[in-house]
Coordinates of C-alpha atoms in Angstrom, one line a residue:
X57 CA 36.6 -63.1 23.5
X58 CA 39.8 -65.1 22.3
X59 CA 41.1 -68.1 24.5
X60 CA 44.1 -67.3 26.7
X61 CA 46.6 -68.7 24.6
X62 CA 48.7 -72.0 26.4
X63 CA 51.4 -71.6 28.5
X64 CA 52.6 -75.1 26.4
X65 CA 54.6 -72.5 23.9
X66 CA 58.3 -72.9 25.0
X67 CA 59.8 -69.7 26.3
X68 CA 62.6 -68.6 24.6
X69 CA 66.1 -66.7 26.1
X70 CA 68.9 -65.4 23.1
X71 CA 71.8 -64.4 24.2
X72 CA 73.1 -61.6 21.5
X73 CA 76.7 -61.5 20.7
X74 CA 79.2 -59.5 18.4
X75 CA 81.2 -62.5 17.6
X76 CA 80.1 -67.0 16.9
X77 CA 80.5 -68.6 20.0
X78 CA 81.5 -71.8 20.3
X79 CA 79.6 -74.8 21.9
X80 CA 81.1 -75.4 25.4
X81 CA 82.1 -79.2 26.1
X82 CA 79.6 -81.5 27.1
X83 CA 81.4 -82.2 30.7
X84 CA 81.3 -78.4 31.2
X85 CA 77.5 -78.0 30.3
X86 CA 76.4 -81.1 32.3
X87 CA 78.3 -79.2 35.3
X88 CA 77.0 -75.6 34.9
X89 CA 73.2 -77.2 34.1
X90 CA 73.3 -79.4 37.0
X91 CA 74.9 -76.6 39.6
X92 CA 71.7 -74.4 38.6
X93 CA 68.6 -77.1 38.0
X94 CA 70.2 -80.3 40.5
X95 CA 69.7 -83.4 38.9
X96 CA 69.4 -84.3 35.3
X97 CA 68.9 -86.8 32.8
X98 CA 69.2 -88.4 29.1
X99 CA 71.8 -85.4 28.3
X100 CA 71.9 -84.9 24.4
X101 CA 75.1 -83.3 22.6
X102 CA 75.4 -82.3 19.1
X103 CA 77.0 -79.6 17.0
X104 CA 73.8 -78.4 16.8
X105 CA 73.2 -77.6 20.4
X106 CA 72.7 -79.8 23.3
X107 CA 69.4 -80.6 26.0
X108 CA 68.4 -82.7 29.1
X109 CA 65.5 -83.6 31.4
X110 CA 65.6 -81.7 34.7
X111 CA 64.2 -84.3 37.3
X112 CA 64.2 -81.6 41.0
X113 CA 61.3 -80.1 38.7
X114 CA 59.5 -82.9 38.2
X115 CA 55.9 -83.0 39.0
X116 CA 53.0 -85.2 39.5
X117 CA 50.5 -84.9 35.9
X118 CA 47.9 -87.0 36.6
X119 CA 49.3 -90.8 37.8
X120 CA 52.9 -90.1 36.4
X121 CA 55.8 -88.1 37.2
X122 CA 56.9 -85.2 34.4
X123 CA 60.1 -83.5 33.6
X124 CA 60.7 -80.2 31.5
X125 CA 63.5 -80.2 29.7
X126 CA 66.1 -77.4 28.4
X127 CA 67.4 -76.8 25.0
X128 CA 70.5 -74.7 23.7
X129 CA 71.2 -74.2 20.1
X130 CA 74.6 -73.5 18.9
X131 CA 75.3 -70.4 17.9
X132 CA 73.8 -68.8 14.9
X133 CA 73.5 -65.8 13.0
X134 CA 71.1 -63.6 14.5
X135 CA 67.7 -62.4 11.8
X136 CA 67.9 -59.0 12.8
X137 CA 65.7 -58.1 10.3
X138 CA 62.9 -60.2 11.7
X139 CA 62.4 -57.5 14.5
X140 CA 60.6 -54.9 13.2
X141 CA 59.4 -51.6 14.2
X142 CA 57.0 -52.3 16.7
X143 CA 59.1 -54.6 18.6
X144 CA 62.2 -52.5 18.8
X145 CA 60.2 -49.1 19.7
X146 CA 59.5 -51.3 23.2
X147 CA 63.1 -52.0 24.0
X148 CA 62.9 -49.4 26.7
X149 CA 66.1 -50.8 28.4
X150 CA 68.0 -49.7 25.8
X151 CA 66.0 -46.9 24.3
X152 CA 66.6 -44.9 22.1
X153 CA 69.6 -47.4 21.1
X154 CA 67.5 -50.2 20.4
X155 CA 68.8 -50.2 16.4
X156 CA 72.4 -49.8 17.2
X157 CA 72.8 -52.8 19.8
X158 CA 70.8 -55.4 17.9
X159 CA 73.0 -54.6 15.1
X160 CA 76.3 -54.4 16.5
X161 CA 75.2 -58.4 17.7
X162 CA 74.5 -60.2 14.9
X163 CA 75.0 -63.4 16.1
X164 CA 72.9 -65.6 19.0
X165 CA 72.9 -68.5 21.3
X166 CA 69.1 -69.5 21.6
X167 CA 68.1 -71.4 25.2
X168 CA 64.6 -72.7 25.0
X169 CA 62.4 -75.3 27.8
X170 CA 60.0 -78.2 26.6
X171 CA 56.9 -79.2 29.0
X172 CA 57.8 -75.8 30.9
X173 CA 53.6 -76.2 31.1
X174 CA 54.0 -78.5 33.8
X175 CA 55.1 -76.0 36.1
X176 CA 52.5 -73.4 37.8
X177 CA 53.3 -69.7 37.3
X178 CA 55.5 -69.4 39.9
X179 CA 57.5 -72.3 39.6
X180 CA 57.7 -71.2 35.6
X181 CA 58.9 -68.0 36.7
X182 CA 62.2 -69.5 38.9
X183 CA 62.3 -71.7 36.1
X184 CA 62.9 -69.3 33.8
X185 CA 64.9 -67.3 35.2
X186 CA 67.2 -70.1 36.8
X187 CA 68.0 -70.6 33.0
X188 CA 69.4 -67.4 32.2
X189 CA 71.6 -67.9 35.0
X190 CA 73.2 -70.7 33.5
X191 CA 73.3 -69.7 30.0
X192 CA 75.2 -66.7 31.3
X193 CA 77.5 -69.0 33.2
X194 CA 78.2 -70.7 29.7
X195 CA 78.3 -67.9 27.5
X196 CA 80.3 -65.5 29.5
X197 CA 80.9 -63.3 26.3
X198 CA 76.7 -62.9 25.9
X199 CA 76.4 -58.3 25.4
X200 CA 72.9 -58.6 25.5
X201 CA 70.0 -60.9 26.7
X202 CA 66.8 -60.9 24.4
X203 CA 63.2 -62.2 26.0
X204 CA 62.4 -63.0 22.5
X205 CA 58.6 -64.1 23.6
X206 CA 58.3 -60.6 25.4
X207 CA 60.5 -58.6 23.5
X208 CA 62.7 -57.6 26.2
X209 CA 66.0 -56.4 25.6
X210 CA 68.8 -56.1 28.3
X211 CA 72.2 -55.3 27.9
X212 CA 74.1 -58.4 30.3
X213 CA 75.3 -55.9 32.2
X214 CA 72.4 -54.4 33.7
X215 CA 70.7 -58.0 34.3
X216 CA 74.1 -59.1 36.0
X217 CA 74.0 -55.7 38.3
X218 CA 70.0 -56.0 39.4
X219 CA 69.2 -56.9 43.0
X220 CA 66.0 -59.3 42.6
X221 CA 65.2 -62.0 44.4
X222 CA 62.1 -64.8 43.4
X223 CA 59.7 -64.7 40.9
X224 CA 60.7 -60.7 41.3
X225 CA 63.4 -61.3 38.4
X226 CA 60.7 -62.6 36.1
X227 CA 58.8 -59.8 36.2
X228 CA 61.9 -57.3 37.0
X229 CA 63.8 -58.7 33.7
X230 CA 61.6 -61.0 31.4
X231 CA 58.2 -59.3 31.5
X232 CA 58.2 -56.1 29.0
X233 CA 55.3 -53.0 30.0
X234 CA 54.6 -51.5 26.5
X235 CA 53.8 -47.5 26.1
X236 CA 52.0 -46.5 23.4
X237 CA 50.6 -43.2 22.1
X238 CA 47.1 -43.2 20.7
X239 CA 46.5 -39.9 19.6
X240 CA 47.7 -36.6 21.8
X241 CA 47.0 -37.0 25.3
X242 CA 45.7 -40.8 25.7
X243 CA 47.7 -43.7 26.2
X244 CA 47.7 -47.7 26.1
X245 CA 50.1 -49.4 28.4
X246 CA 49.8 -53.6 28.2
X247 CA 52.7 -55.6 29.9
X248 CA 53.5 -58.9 27.9
X249 CA 54.7 -61.8 29.7
X250 CA 52.4 -62.9 32.2
X251 CA 51.0 -65.1 29.4
X252 CA 53.9 -67.0 28.7
X253 CA 53.3 -68.3 32.9
X254 CA 49.6 -69.5 31.9
X255 CA 47.9 -66.1 33.2
X256 CA 46.6 -62.6 32.3
X257 CA 48.5 -59.8 31.0
X258 CA 47.6 -55.7 32.3
X259 CA 45.8 -53.6 30.2
X260 CA 45.2 -50.1 30.5
X261 CA 44.1 -47.4 28.2
X262 CA 44.0 -43.5 29.9
X263 CA 44.5 -39.9 29.4
X264 CA 45.9 -37.7 31.8
X265 CA 47.9 -39.7 33.7
X266 CA 51.5 -40.1 33.1
X267 CA 52.6 -43.3 31.1
X268 CA 55.6 -44.2 33.3
X269 CA 53.8 -43.7 36.4
X270 CA 51.2 -46.3 35.1
X271 CA 53.4 -48.6 33.5
X272 CA 55.2 -48.6 37.4
X273 CA 51.5 -49.3 39.0
X274 CA 51.5 -51.8 36.0
X275 CA 54.3 -53.7 37.1
X276 CA 53.1 -53.5 41.0
X277 CA 50.0 -55.5 39.7
X278 CA 51.9 -57.9 38.3
X279 CA 54.2 -58.7 41.1
X280 CA 50.6 -59.1 43.3
X281 CA 49.2 -61.5 40.6
X282 CA 51.7 -63.2 39.9
X283 CA 52.9 -64.2 44.1
X284 CA 49.3 -64.9 45.1
X285 CA 48.2 -67.3 41.8
X286 CA 46.4 -64.5 39.8
X287 CA 43.5 -64.1 42.4
X288 CA 41.6 -60.6 40.4
X289 CA 38.6 -62.0 39.6
X290 CA 36.5 -60.2 36.8
X291 CA 34.7 -57.1 38.4
X292 CA 37.0 -56.9 41.5
X293 CA 39.1 -53.8 41.9
X294 CA 42.6 -52.3 42.4
X295 CA 43.5 -49.5 44.0
X296 CA 44.2 -46.5 41.4
X297 CA 46.2 -43.9 41.4
X298 CA 45.0 -40.3 41.7
X299 CA 45.8 -36.9 40.1
X300 CA 48.1 -37.2 43.3
X301 CA 50.1 -39.8 42.7
X302 CA 52.5 -39.3 45.8
X303 CA 49.8 -38.9 48.6
X304 CA 50.5 -40.8 51.6
X305 CA 46.5 -40.2 52.7
X306 CA 44.4 -43.3 52.6
X307 CA 41.5 -41.0 51.7
X308 CA 42.9 -40.1 48.3
X309 CA 42.7 -44.1 47.2
X310 CA 40.9 -44.5 44.5
X311 CA 39.9 -47.8 43.2
X312 CA 39.8 -49.2 39.3
X313 CA 37.5 -51.6 38.0
X314 CA 39.1 -55.1 36.3
X315 CA 37.5 -57.1 33.8
X316 CA 38.9 -59.5 31.4
X317 CA 39.3 -58.5 27.6
X318 CA 41.0 -58.9 24.5
X319 CA 43.8 -57.3 24.2
X320 CA 43.9 -54.6 22.0
X321 CA 47.2 -55.2 21.1
X322 CA 48.5 -58.4 19.8
X323 CA 49.9 -60.6 20.0
X324 CA 46.4 -62.1 20.7
X325 CA 45.6 -62.7 24.6
X326 CA 43.0 -62.7 27.4
X327 CA 44.0 -59.5 29.9
X328 CA 43.2 -57.9 32.9
X329 CA 41.7 -54.8 31.3
X330 CA 41.9 -51.6 34.6
X331 CA 40.3 -49.0 34.1
X332 CA 41.6 -45.7 35.5
X333 CA 38.5 -44.0 36.5
X334 CA 38.2 -40.8 35.3
X335 CA 41.2 -40.9 33.4
X336 CA 39.7 -43.9 31.5
X337 CA 39.4 -43.8 27.6
X338 CA 38.2 -45.5 25.3
X339 CA 33.8 -47.2 25.6
X340 CA 33.8 -49.8 28.0
X341 CA 31.2 -51.2 29.8
X342 CA 31.6 -52.0 33.4
X343 CA 30.9 -54.6 35.7
X344 CA 28.5 -53.2 37.1
X345 CA 26.5 -52.6 34.1
X346 CA 27.7 -49.0 33.9
X347 CA 30.1 -47.3 31.0
X348 CA 33.1 -44.7 30.8
X349 CA 33.7 -42.8 28.0
X350 CA 36.2 -40.4 27.2
X351 CA 37.6 -40.9 30.6
X352 CA 34.2 -39.5 32.8
X353 CA 32.0 -42.6 34.1
X354 CA 28.4 -42.3 33.2

């Protein structure tokens, strides 16, 4: 099984623009970052960008305290052509206009963290969304936000209109839920973004269910996982969906088996594969030793 990617990788947020942007003054950057993050240290500033150590978010690492950092890169042309069709096809918030949105916004301002991995998953999720708020305040003319690591593209107006709070903001804004058509009525749905926090993404391979409904299930499981520090273990089960997904009768509840597997679709990472009961597709061995194939348990 693939080793889970380390959360030490930076998390990139890109603001997209129709025109090149000026870098705010050193004083303005210090003011805005401080208002969102609290006490800062070691602000660096040049024509290439700015960065700072975020002291109020420091944590104990061994016998010392370590604080994460944020870095803002000056405005530059956005390499639109580097975003391939596979990524564009999963930009559901602007579907079916991803190509048009990207082509109309040829400039970017990128922001990233450093040492974000010292934060626990919930704290890092809040940290990234706090950074998003600071970036949008510093660059109010942004037209779209590209969460580079998850491939999620959103109009800024939609980001600002959200009413989510806490860690739910990361799930609902930064995490991407991808939907792939395999063959006829066979689908694969996965999430992309939990791996950046050091946890597993979700994966479903199924037929006979609406992919939109399964995507909603994936979002709910992701919220539960992040809120409870990823408690689902190999061989556990979660409440699944019946043919009547809207039934309120507890007797209609079905349980779907979970196991950790390598992701079927890249990037390479370990995912929590949720076997969709009678709707499961593919051929896999369950934690109880039985097999499911072509949607039937044996």
